[in-house]
């Protein structure tokens, strides 16, 4: 994100007088990159203080939180179709942490789908199970491939991502997994059956 912001600023410096019609485009790109950077810093701070900071919890309405996150992520991936299967489930959670985990997973789904197909889509379903609320994020991207062996390892990126120049740090899912472990949540990942894409299931536990 920092490199993207610098590139946008350099471009603005060159064109703001000669091509004013393009200024808003680059300003928008810089704003999006700035939001992504802030989000990454927030997730990193969540991990850095995971063992020493007592997080505040609150009653979280999962439908509202997921809707809020998809609108935010849509700014970066406007061509991606987001669908939410709601359930009206509320649960006592550390909101910042669950927000961080869900943002990482949903943003990852949108990113890879948008690079893989012409009609990218992400479907998020929220349901109740015997062991707690379950949030499932299903995309139509390239799927796991060989990345399944090191999906949650820091700075690891799959061959498909590097070959197709998919922007990323290799930290998003790693940080999400670490936060989930701290709170006793579980993340399960699998390829979709009979179609392209990936499904990530996050099982939450009330605190």
PDB file of N, CA and C in Angstrom, residues 48-148:
ATOM      1  N   UNK A  48       0.457  -7.882  17.857  1.00  0.00           N
ATOM      2  CA  UNK A  48       1.552  -7.457  18.732  1.00  0.00           C
ATOM      3  C   UNK A  48       1.109  -7.404  20.189  1.00  0.00           C
ATOM      4  N   UNK A  49      -0.146  -7.012  20.402  1.00  0.00           N
ATOM      5  CA  UNK A  49      -0.626  -6.908  21.774  1.00  0.00           C
ATOM      6  C   UNK A  49      -1.529  -8.038  22.194  1.00  0.00           C
ATOM      7  N   UNK A  50      -1.540  -9.091  21.409  1.00  0.00           N
ATOM      8  CA  UNK A  50      -2.505 -10.175  21.648  1.00  0.00           C
ATOM      9  C   UNK A  50      -2.380 -10.783  23.031  1.00  0.00           C
ATOM     10  N   UNK A  51      -1.183 -10.905  23.544  1.00  0.00           N
ATOM     11  CA  UNK A  51      -0.988 -11.586  24.820  1.00  0.00           C
ATOM     12  C   UNK A  51      -0.926 -10.641  26.011  1.00  0.00           C
ATOM     13  N   UNK A  52      -0.888  -9.340  25.743  1.00  0.00           N
ATOM     14  CA  UNK A  52      -0.693  -8.407  26.850  1.00  0.00           C
ATOM     15  C   UNK A  52      -1.841  -7.426  27.041  1.00  0.00           C
ATOM     16  N   UNK A  53      -2.698  -7.278  26.037  1.00  0.00           N
ATOM     17  CA  UNK A  53      -3.772  -6.298  26.121  1.00  0.00           C
ATOM     18  C   UNK A  53      -5.104  -6.999  26.377  1.00  0.00           C
ATOM     19  N   UNK A  54      -5.847  -6.497  27.347  1.00  0.00           N
ATOM     20  CA  UNK A  54      -7.179  -7.029  27.610  1.00  0.00           C
ATOM     21  C   UNK A  54      -8.163  -6.282  26.718  1.00  0.00           C
ATOM     22  N   UNK A  55      -8.728  -6.974  25.753  1.00  0.00           N
ATOM     23  CA  UNK A  55      -9.617  -6.340  24.787  1.00  0.00           C
ATOM     24  C   UNK A  55     -11.017  -6.180  25.359  1.00  0.00           C
ATOM     25  N   UNK A  56     -11.663  -5.073  25.014  1.00  0.00           N
ATOM     26  CA  UNK A  56     -13.038  -4.847  25.424  1.00  0.00           C
ATOM     27  C   UNK A  56     -13.966  -5.665  24.535  1.00  0.00           C
ATOM     28  N   UNK A  57     -14.993  -6.221  25.137  1.00  0.00           N
ATOM     29  CA  UNK A  57     -15.965  -6.991  24.366  1.00  0.00           C
ATOM     30  C   UNK A  57     -17.301  -6.255  24.340  1.00  0.00           C
ATOM     31  N   UNK A  58     -18.099  -6.578  23.349  1.00  0.00           N
ATOM     32  CA  UNK A  58     -19.426  -5.981  23.229  1.00  0.00           C
ATOM     33  C   UNK A  58     -20.321  -6.943  22.473  1.00  0.00           C
ATOM     34  N   UNK A  59     -21.618  -6.668  22.503  1.00  0.00           N
ATOM     35  CA  UNK A  59     -22.568  -7.499  21.771  1.00  0.00           C
ATOM     36  C   UNK A  59     -22.497  -7.113  20.296  1.00  0.00           C
ATOM     37  N   UNK A  60     -22.075  -8.038  19.462  1.00  0.00           N
ATOM     38  CA  UNK A  60     -21.855  -7.771  18.038  1.00  0.00           C
ATOM     39  C   UNK A  60     -22.951  -8.435  17.217  1.00  0.00           C
ATOM     40  N   UNK A  61     -23.647  -7.645  16.394  1.00  0.00           N
ATOM     41  CA  UNK A  61     -24.610  -8.190  15.447  1.00  0.00           C
ATOM     42  C   UNK A  61     -23.838  -8.535  14.174  1.00  0.00           C
ATOM     43  N   UNK A  62     -23.675  -9.811  13.914  1.00  0.00           N
ATOM     44  CA  UNK A  62     -22.802 -10.256  12.825  1.00  0.00           C
ATOM     45  C   UNK A  62     -23.281  -9.779  11.461  1.00  0.00           C
ATOM     46  N   UNK A  63     -24.592  -9.749  11.234  1.00  0.00           N
ATOM     47  CA  UNK A  63     -25.118  -9.271   9.951  1.00  0.00           C
ATOM     48  C   UNK A  63     -24.632  -7.850   9.659  1.00  0.00           C
ATOM     49  N   UNK A  64     -24.742  -6.983  10.667  1.00  0.00           N
ATOM     50  CA  UNK A  64     -24.354  -5.583  10.485  1.00  0.00           C
ATOM     51  C   UNK A  64     -22.855  -5.449  10.262  1.00  0.00           C
ATOM     52  N   UNK A  65     -22.074  -6.202  11.016  1.00  0.00           N
ATOM     53  CA  UNK A  65     -20.622  -6.121  10.882  1.00  0.00           C
ATOM     54  C   UNK A  65     -20.179  -6.567   9.496  1.00  0.00           C
ATOM     55  N   UNK A  66     -20.710  -7.677   9.015  1.00  0.00           N
ATOM     56  CA  UNK A  66     -20.332  -8.178   7.689  1.00  0.00           C
ATOM     57  C   UNK A  66     -20.763  -7.197   6.599  1.00  0.00           C
ATOM     58  N   UNK A  67     -21.959  -6.623   6.721  1.00  0.00           N
ATOM     59  CA  UNK A  67     -22.427  -5.644   5.736  1.00  0.00           C
ATOM     60  C   UNK A  67     -21.509  -4.424   5.699  1.00  0.00           C
ATOM     61  N   UNK A  68     -21.095  -3.974   6.863  1.00  0.00           N
ATOM     62  CA  UNK A  68     -20.178  -2.829   6.958  1.00  0.00           C
ATOM     63  C   UNK A  68     -18.843  -3.136   6.280  1.00  0.00           C
ATOM     64  N   UNK A  69     -18.321  -4.323   6.515  1.00  0.00           N
ATOM     65  CA  UNK A  69     -17.033  -4.705   5.937  1.00  0.00           C
ATOM     66  C   UNK A  69     -17.111  -4.849   4.420  1.00  0.00           C
ATOM     67  N   UNK A  70     -18.192  -5.441   3.917  1.00  0.00           N
ATOM     68  CA  UNK A  70     -18.300  -5.612   2.467  1.00  0.00           C
ATOM     69  C   UNK A  70     -18.384  -4.265   1.755  1.00  0.00           C
ATOM     70  N   UNK A  71     -19.069  -3.301   2.354  1.00  0.00           N
ATOM     71  CA  UNK A  71     -19.134  -1.971   1.739  1.00  0.00           C
ATOM     72  C   UNK A  71     -17.751  -1.326   1.698  1.00  0.00           C
ATOM     73  N   UNK A  72     -16.992  -1.525   2.745  1.00  0.00           N
ATOM     74  CA  UNK A  72     -15.636  -0.972   2.789  1.00  0.00           C
ATOM     75  C   UNK A  72     -14.738  -1.632   1.742  1.00  0.00           C
ATOM     76  N   UNK A  73     -14.824  -2.945   1.635  1.00  0.00           N
ATOM     77  CA  UNK A  73     -13.983  -3.689   0.692  1.00  0.00           C
ATOM     78  C   UNK A  73     -14.424  -3.441  -0.745  1.00  0.00           C
ATOM     79  N   UNK A  74     -15.706  -3.164  -0.944  1.00  0.00           N
ATOM     80  CA  UNK A  74     -16.229  -2.894  -2.287  1.00  0.00           C
ATOM     81  C   UNK A  74     -15.544  -1.681  -2.932  1.00  0.00           C
ATOM     82  N   UNK A  75     -15.088  -0.745  -2.118  1.00  0.00           N
ATOM     83  CA  UNK A  75     -14.396   0.429  -2.649  1.00  0.00           C
ATOM     84  C   UNK A  75     -13.122   0.028  -3.389  1.00  0.00           C
ATOM     85  N   UNK A  76     -12.459  -1.015  -2.904  1.00  0.00           N
ATOM     86  CA  UNK A  76     -11.235  -1.491  -3.541  1.00  0.00           C
ATOM     87  C   UNK A  76     -11.533  -2.423  -4.705  1.00  0.00           C
ATOM     88  N   UNK A  77     -12.605  -3.196  -4.596  1.00  0.00           N
ATOM     89  CA  UNK A  77     -12.954  -4.182  -5.634  1.00  0.00           C
ATOM     90  C   UNK A  77     -14.391  -3.934  -6.102  1.00  0.00           C
ATOM     91  N   UNK A  78     -14.620  -2.846  -6.849  1.00  0.00           N
ATOM     92  CA  UNK A  78     -15.988  -2.451  -7.224  1.00  0.00           C
ATOM     93  C   UNK A  78     -16.692  -3.431  -8.156  1.00  0.00           C
ATOM     94  N   UNK A  79     -15.948  -4.263  -8.857  1.00  0.00           N
ATOM     95  CA  UNK A  79     -16.574  -5.210  -9.787  1.00  0.00           C
ATOM     96  C   UNK A  79     -17.017  -6.502  -9.100  1.00  0.00           C
ATOM     97  N   UNK A  80     -16.629  -6.668  -7.860  1.00  0.00           N
ATOM     98  CA  UNK A  80     -16.973  -7.891  -7.137  1.00  0.00           C
ATOM     99  C   UNK A  80     -18.401  -7.825  -6.602  1.00  0.00           C
ATOM    100  N   UNK A  81     -19.142  -8.898  -6.816  1.00  0.00           N
ATOM    101  CA  UNK A  81     -20.500  -9.016  -6.292  1.00  0.00           C
ATOM    102  C   UNK A  81     -20.448  -9.644  -4.897  1.00  0.00           C
ATOM    103  N   UNK A  82     -21.019  -8.960  -3.920  1.00  0.00           N
ATOM    104  CA  UNK A  82     -21.068  -9.470  -2.547  1.00  0.00           C
ATOM    105  C   UNK A  82     -22.505  -9.852  -2.192  1.00  0.00           C
ATOM    106  N   UNK A  83     -22.686 -11.059  -1.686  1.00  0.00           N
ATOM    107  CA  UNK A  83     -23.999 -11.510  -1.222  1.00  0.00           C
ATOM    108  C   UNK A  83     -23.872 -11.947   0.232  1.00  0.00           C
ATOM    109  N   UNK A  84     -24.846 -11.555   1.042  1.00  0.00           N
ATOM    110  CA  UNK A  84     -24.828 -11.912   2.461  1.00  0.00           C
ATOM    111  C   UNK A  84     -26.096 -12.689   2.804  1.00  0.00           C
ATOM    112  N   UNK A  85     -25.920 -13.892   3.314  1.00  0.00           N
ATOM    113  CA  UNK A  85     -27.041 -14.697   3.801  1.00  0.00           C
ATOM    114  C   UNK A  85     -27.114 -14.467   5.307  1.00  0.00           C
ATOM    115  N   UNK A  86     -28.103 -13.696   5.734  1.00  0.00           N
ATOM    116  CA  UNK A  86     -28.148 -13.206   7.111  1.00  0.00           C
ATOM    117  C   UNK A  86     -28.875 -14.169   8.052  1.00  0.00           C
ATOM    118  N   UNK A  87     -28.663 -13.920   9.367  1.00  0.00           N
ATOM    119  CA  UNK A  87     -29.287 -14.805  10.351  1.00  0.00           C
ATOM    120  C   UNK A  87     -29.722 -14.090  11.624  1.00  0.00           C
ATOM    121  N   UNK A  88     -29.411 -12.802  11.743  1.00  0.00           N
ATOM    122  CA  UNK A  88     -29.782 -12.016  12.923  1.00  0.00           C
ATOM    123  C   UNK A  88     -29.180 -12.578  14.215  1.00  0.00           C
ATOM    124  N   UNK A  89     -27.911 -12.998  14.134  1.00  0.00           N
ATOM    125  CA  UNK A  89     -27.213 -13.550  15.300  1.00  0.00           C
ATOM    126  C   UNK A  89     -26.393 -12.459  15.985  1.00  0.00           C
ATOM    127  N   UNK A  90     -26.543 -12.339  17.299  1.00  0.00           N
ATOM    128  CA  UNK A  90     -25.719 -11.442  18.111  1.00  0.00           C
ATOM    129  C   UNK A  90     -24.871 -12.286  19.049  1.00  0.00           C
ATOM    130  N   UNK A  91     -23.634 -11.845  19.290  1.00  0.00           N
ATOM    131  CA  UNK A  91     -22.730 -12.612  20.139  1.00  0.00           C
ATOM    132  C   UNK A  91     -21.758 -11.661  20.834  1.00  0.00           C
ATOM    133  N   UNK A  92     -21.424 -11.968  22.076  1.00  0.00           N
ATOM    134  CA  UNK A  92     -20.479 -11.159  22.848  1.00  0.00           C
ATOM    135  C   UNK A  92     -19.062 -11.466  22.382  1.00  0.00           C
ATOM    136  N   UNK A  93     -18.405 -10.459  21.796  1.00  0.00           N
ATOM    137  CA  UNK A  93     -17.085 -10.658  21.193  1.00  0.00           C
ATOM    138  C   UNK A  93     -16.219  -9.417  21.367  1.00  0.00           C
ATOM    139  N   UNK A  94     -14.891  -9.577  21.235  1.00  0.00           N
ATOM    140  CA  UNK A  94     -14.012  -8.415  21.094  1.00  0.00           C
ATOM    141  C   UNK A  94     -14.177  -7.893  19.667  1.00  0.00           C
ATOM    142  N   UNK A  95     -14.910  -6.798  19.499  1.00  0.00           N
ATOM    143  CA  UNK A  95     -15.328  -6.379  18.157  1.00  0.00           C
ATOM    144  C   UNK A  95     -14.155  -6.066  17.242  1.00  0.00           C
ATOM    145  N   UNK A  96     -13.129  -5.386  17.764  1.00  0.00           N
ATOM    146  CA  UNK A  96     -11.994  -5.036  16.909  1.00  0.00           C
ATOM    147  C   UNK A  96     -11.309  -6.278  16.346  1.00  0.00           C
ATOM    148  N   UNK A  97     -11.190  -7.297  17.185  1.00  0.00           N
ATOM    149  CA  UNK A  97     -10.506  -8.508  16.743  1.00  0.00           C
ATOM    150  C   UNK A  97     -11.320  -9.295  15.713  1.00  0.00           C
ATOM    151  N   UNK A  98     -12.617  -9.465  15.975  1.00  0.00           N
ATOM    152  CA  UNK A  98     -13.427 -10.212  15.008  1.00  0.00           C
ATOM    153  C   UNK A  98     -13.555  -9.429  13.708  1.00  0.00           C
ATOM    154  N   UNK A  99     -13.572  -8.112  13.816  1.00  0.00           N
ATOM    155  CA  UNK A  99     -13.601  -7.281  12.606  1.00  0.00           C
ATOM    156  C   UNK A  99     -12.331  -7.493  11.791  1.00  0.00           C
ATOM    157  N   UNK A 100     -11.192  -7.531  12.475  1.00  0.00           N
ATOM    158  CA  UNK A 100      -9.905  -7.729  11.813  1.00  0.00           C
ATOM    159  C   UNK A 100      -9.856  -9.067  11.082  1.00  0.00           C
ATOM    160  N   UNK A 101     -10.327 -10.119  11.746  1.00  0.00           N
ATOM    161  CA  UNK A 101     -10.300 -11.453  11.136  1.00  0.00           C
ATOM    162  C   UNK A 101     -11.212 -11.504   9.914  1.00  0.00           C
ATOM    163  N   UNK A 102     -12.440 -11.027  10.058  1.00  0.00           N
ATOM    164  CA  UNK A 102     -13.387 -11.081   8.946  1.00  0.00           C
ATOM    165  C   UNK A 102     -12.938 -10.207   7.783  1.00  0.00           C
ATOM    166  N   UNK A 103     -12.378  -9.045   8.092  1.00  0.00           N
ATOM    167  CA  UNK A 103     -11.883  -8.182   7.017  1.00  0.00           C
ATOM    168  C   UNK A 103     -10.807  -8.904   6.209  1.00  0.00           C
ATOM    169  N   UNK A 104      -9.873  -9.530   6.891  1.00  0.00           N
ATOM    170  CA  UNK A 104      -8.782 -10.228   6.205  1.00  0.00           C
ATOM    171  C   UNK A 104      -9.310 -11.304   5.269  1.00  0.00           C
ATOM    172  N   UNK A 105     -10.247 -12.102   5.761  1.00  0.00           N
ATOM    173  CA  UNK A 105     -10.750 -13.224   4.965  1.00  0.00           C
ATOM    174  C   UNK A 105     -11.603 -12.736   3.795  1.00  0.00           C
ATOM    175  N   UNK A 106     -12.501 -11.781   4.040  1.00  0.00           N
ATOM    176  CA  UNK A 106     -13.375 -11.284   2.973  1.00  0.00           C
ATOM    177  C   UNK A 106     -12.573 -10.518   1.927  1.00  0.00           C
ATOM    178  N   UNK A 107     -11.631  -9.695   2.380  1.00  0.00           N
ATOM    179  CA  UNK A 107     -10.800  -8.940   1.432  1.00  0.00           C
ATOM    180  C   UNK A 107      -9.959  -9.881   0.583  1.00  0.00           C
ATOM    181  N   UNK A 108      -9.454 -10.939   1.186  1.00  0.00           N
ATOM    182  CA  UNK A 108      -8.666 -11.925   0.457  1.00  0.00           C
ATOM    183  C   UNK A 108      -9.517 -12.612  -0.618  1.00  0.00           C
ATOM    184  N   UNK A 109     -10.756 -12.948  -0.256  1.00  0.00           N
ATOM    185  CA  UNK A 109     -11.670 -13.584  -1.210  1.00  0.00           C
ATOM    186  C   UNK A 109     -11.963 -12.661  -2.389  1.00  0.00           C
ATOM    187  N   UNK A 110     -12.227 -11.394  -2.101  1.00  0.00           N
ATOM    188  CA  UNK A 110     -12.522 -10.433  -3.167  1.00  0.00           C
ATOM    189  C   UNK A 110     -11.309 -10.205  -4.064  1.00  0.00           C
ATOM    190  N   UNK A 111     -10.155 -10.133  -3.459  1.00  0.00           N
ATOM    191  CA  UNK A 111      -8.925  -9.877  -4.221  1.00  0.00           C
ATOM    192  C   UNK A 111      -8.644 -10.979  -5.227  1.00  0.00           C
ATOM    193  N   UNK A 112      -8.666 -12.219  -4.767  1.00  0.00           N
ATOM    194  CA  UNK A 112      -8.324 -13.325  -5.663  1.00  0.00           C
ATOM    195  C   UNK A 112      -9.414 -13.584  -6.696  1.00  0.00           C
ATOM    196  N   UNK A 113     -10.668 -13.401  -6.325  1.00  0.00           N
ATOM    197  CA  UNK A 113     -11.752 -13.573  -7.293  1.00  0.00           C
ATOM    198  C   UNK A 113     -11.646 -12.545  -8.414  1.00  0.00           C
ATOM    199  N   UNK A 114     -11.338 -11.300  -8.043  1.00  0.00           N
ATOM    200  CA  UNK A 114     -11.272 -10.231  -9.042  1.00  0.00           C
ATOM    201  C   UNK A 114     -10.112 -10.416 -10.009  1.00  0.00           C
ATOM    202  N   UNK A 115      -9.059 -11.100  -9.578  1.00  0.00           N
ATOM    203  CA  UNK A 115      -7.926 -11.369 -10.461  1.00  0.00           C
ATOM    204  C   UNK A 115      -8.133 -12.626 -11.301  1.00  0.00           C
ATOM    205  N   UNK A 116      -9.062 -13.483 -10.876  1.00  0.00           N
ATOM    206  CA  UNK A 116      -9.198 -14.797 -11.503  1.00  0.00           C
ATOM    207  C   UNK A 116     -10.297 -14.861 -12.556  1.00  0.00           C
ATOM    208  N   UNK A 117     -11.381 -14.119 -12.374  1.00  0.00           N
ATOM    209  CA  UNK A 117     -12.509 -14.269 -13.297  1.00  0.00           C
ATOM    210  C   UNK A 117     -13.138 -12.919 -13.648  1.00  0.00           C
ATOM    211  N   UNK A 118     -13.955 -12.930 -14.702  1.00  0.00           N
ATOM    212  CA  UNK A 118     -14.586 -11.703 -15.188  1.00  0.00           C
ATOM    213  C   UNK A 118     -15.762 -11.268 -14.325  1.00  0.00           C
ATOM    214  N   UNK A 119     -16.378 -12.209 -13.624  1.00  0.00           N
ATOM    215  CA  UNK A 119     -17.519 -11.893 -12.774  1.00  0.00           C
ATOM    216  C   UNK A 119     -17.236 -12.375 -11.346  1.00  0.00           C
ATOM    217  N   UNK A 120     -16.337 -11.687 -10.654  1.00  0.00           N
ATOM    218  CA  UNK A 120     -15.962 -12.121  -9.301  1.00  0.00           C
ATOM    219  C   UNK A 120     -17.132 -12.016  -8.330  1.00  0.00           C
ATOM    220  N   UNK A 121     -17.229 -12.994  -7.460  1.00  0.00           N
ATOM    221  CA  UNK A 121     -18.313 -12.957  -6.472  1.00  0.00           C
ATOM    222  C   UNK A 121     -17.838 -13.536  -5.144  1.00  0.00           C
ATOM    223  N   UNK A 122     -18.391 -12.999  -4.086  1.00  0.00           N
ATOM    224  CA  UNK A 122     -18.116 -13.475  -2.730  1.00  0.00           C
ATOM    225  C   UNK A 122     -19.461 -13.630  -2.022  1.00  0.00           C
ATOM    226  N   UNK A 123     -19.700 -14.820  -1.494  1.00  0.00           N
ATOM    227  CA  UNK A 123     -20.943 -15.092  -0.760  1.00  0.00           C
ATOM    228  C   UNK A 123     -20.594 -15.339   0.702  1.00  0.00           C
ATOM    229  N   UNK A 124     -21.198 -14.565   1.591  1.00  0.00           N
ATOM    230  CA  UNK A 124     -20.943 -14.708   3.026  1.00  0.00           C
ATOM    231  C   UNK A 124     -22.226 -15.179   3.698  1.00  0.00           C
ATOM    232  N   UNK A 125     -22.167 -16.331   4.330  1.00  0.00           N
ATOM    233  CA  UNK A 125     -23.342 -16.854   5.041  1.00  0.00           C
ATOM    234  C   UNK A 125     -23.059 -16.888   6.538  1.00  0.00           C
ATOM    235  N   UNK A 126     -24.062 -16.520   7.304  1.00  0.00           N
ATOM    236  CA  UNK A 126     -23.950 -16.483   8.762  1.00  0.00           C
ATOM    237  C   UNK A 126     -25.019 -17.416   9.321  1.00  0.00           C
ATOM    238  N   UNK A 127     -24.600 -18.379  10.103  1.00  0.00           N
ATOM    239  CA  UNK A 127     -25.559 -19.360  10.621  1.00  0.00           C
ATOM    240  C   UNK A 127     -25.179 -19.766  12.040  1.00  0.00           C
ATOM    241  N   UNK A 128     -26.109 -20.426  12.706  1.00  0.00           N
ATOM    242  CA  UNK A 128     -25.871 -20.917  14.062  1.00  0.00           C
ATOM    243  C   UNK A 128     -25.589 -22.409  14.008  1.00  0.00           C
ATOM    244  N   UNK A 129     -24.629 -22.859  14.814  1.00  0.00           N
ATOM    245  CA  UNK A 129     -24.332 -24.284  14.906  1.00  0.00           C
ATOM    246  C   UNK A 129     -24.307 -24.675  16.379  1.00  0.00           C
ATOM    247  N   UNK A 130     -24.166 -25.952  16.643  1.00  0.00           N
ATOM    248  CA  UNK A 130     -24.154 -26.430  18.028  1.00  0.00           C
ATOM    249  C   UNK A 130     -22.991 -25.862  18.832  1.00  0.00           C
ATOM    250  N   UNK A 131     -21.898 -25.549  18.133  1.00  0.00           N
ATOM    251  CA  UNK A 131     -20.702 -25.061  18.829  1.00  0.00           C
ATOM    252  C   UNK A 131     -20.491 -23.560  18.678  1.00  0.00           C
ATOM    253  N   UNK A 132     -21.490 -22.841  18.165  1.00  0.00           N
ATOM    254  CA  UNK A 132     -21.368 -21.394  18.057  1.00  0.00           C
ATOM    255  C   UNK A 132     -21.660 -20.884  16.664  1.00  0.00           C
ATOM    256  N   UNK A 133     -21.725 -19.560  16.500  1.00  0.00           N
ATOM    257  CA  UNK A 133     -21.983 -18.974  15.191  1.00  0.00           C
ATOM    258  C   UNK A 133     -20.905 -19.356  14.171  1.00  0.00           C
ATOM    259  N   UNK A 134     -21.343 -19.562  12.933  1.00  0.00           N
ATOM    260  CA  UNK A 134     -20.434 -19.937  11.855  1.00  0.00           C
ATOM    261  C   UNK A 134     -20.568 -18.925  10.728  1.00  0.00           C
ATOM    262  N   UNK A 135     -19.449 -18.325  10.348  1.00  0.00           N
ATOM    263  CA  UNK A 135     -19.421 -17.406   9.209  1.00  0.00           C
ATOM    264  C   UNK A 135     -18.622 -18.076   8.094  1.00  0.00           C
ATOM    265  N   UNK A 136     -19.265 -18.274   6.950  1.00  0.00           N
ATOM    266  CA  UNK A 136     -18.614 -18.937   5.824  1.00  0.00           C
ATOM    267  C   UNK A 136     -18.463 -17.958   4.671  1.00  0.00           C
ATOM    268  N   UNK A 137     -17.245 -17.835   4.163  1.00  0.00           N
ATOM    269  CA  UNK A 137     -16.939 -16.929   3.055  1.00  0.00           C
ATOM    270  C   UNK A 137     -16.545 -17.772   1.849  1.00  0.00           C
ATOM    271  N   UNK A 138     -17.337 -17.685   0.798  1.00  0.00           N
ATOM    272  CA  UNK A 138     -17.122 -18.502  -0.399  1.00  0.00           C
ATOM    273  C   UNK A 138     -16.845 -17.591  -1.594  1.00  0.00           C
ATOM    274  N   UNK A 139     -15.751 -17.850  -2.321  1.00  0.00           N
ATOM    275  CA  UNK A 139     -15.425 -17.035  -3.488  1.00  0.00           C
ATOM    276  C   UNK A 139     -15.334 -17.906  -4.737  1.00  0.00           C
ATOM    277  N   UNK A 140     -15.134 -17.263  -5.886  1.00  0.00           N
ATOM    278  CA  UNK A 140     -14.954 -18.009  -7.135  1.00  0.00           C
ATOM    279  C   UNK A 140     -13.586 -17.710  -7.746  1.00  0.00           C
ATOM    280  N   UNK A 141     -12.588 -17.634  -6.869  1.00  0.00           N
ATOM    281  CA  UNK A 141     -11.210 -17.406  -7.293  1.00  0.00           C
ATOM    282  C   UNK A 141     -10.517 -18.693  -7.710  1.00  0.00           C
ATOM    283  N   UNK A 142      -9.183 -18.716  -7.670  1.00  0.00           N
ATOM    284  CA  UNK A 142      -8.423 -19.872  -8.152  1.00  0.00           C
ATOM    285  C   UNK A 142      -8.404 -21.065  -7.201  1.00  0.00           C
ATOM    286  N   UNK A 143      -8.845 -20.880  -5.966  1.00  0.00           N
ATOM    287  CA  UNK A 143      -8.805 -21.988  -5.013  1.00  0.00           C
ATOM    288  C   UNK A 143      -7.460 -22.099  -4.318  1.00  0.00           C
ATOM    289  N   UNK A 144      -7.290 -23.176  -3.580  1.00  0.00           N
ATOM    290  CA  UNK A 144      -6.095 -23.351  -2.756  1.00  0.00           C
ATOM    291  C   UNK A 144      -4.833 -23.616  -3.559  1.00  0.00           C
ATOM    292  N   UNK A 145      -4.875 -24.620  -4.435  1.00  0.00           N
ATOM    293  CA  UNK A 145      -3.655 -25.029  -5.125  1.00  0.00           C
ATOM    294  C   UNK A 145      -2.617 -25.490  -4.121  1.00  0.00           C
ATOM    295  N   UNK A 146      -1.353 -25.206  -4.427  1.00  0.00           N
ATOM    296  CA  UNK A 146      -0.281 -25.628  -3.522  1.00  0.00           C
ATOM    297  C   UNK A 146      -0.196 -24.746  -2.279  1.00  0.00           C
ATOM    298  N   UNK A 147      -0.940 -23.637  -2.264  1.00  0.00           N
ATOM    299  CA  UNK A 147      -0.890 -22.710  -1.126  1.00  0.00           C
ATOM    300  C   UNK A 147      -1.469 -23.321   0.144  1.00  0.00           C
ATOM    301  N   UNK A 148      -2.213 -24.407   0.024  1.00  0.00           N
ATOM    302  CA  UNK A 148      -2.813 -25.028   1.195  1.00  0.00           C
ATOM    303  C   UNK A 148      -1.800 -25.505   2.212  1.00  0.00           C
TER     304      UNK A 148
END
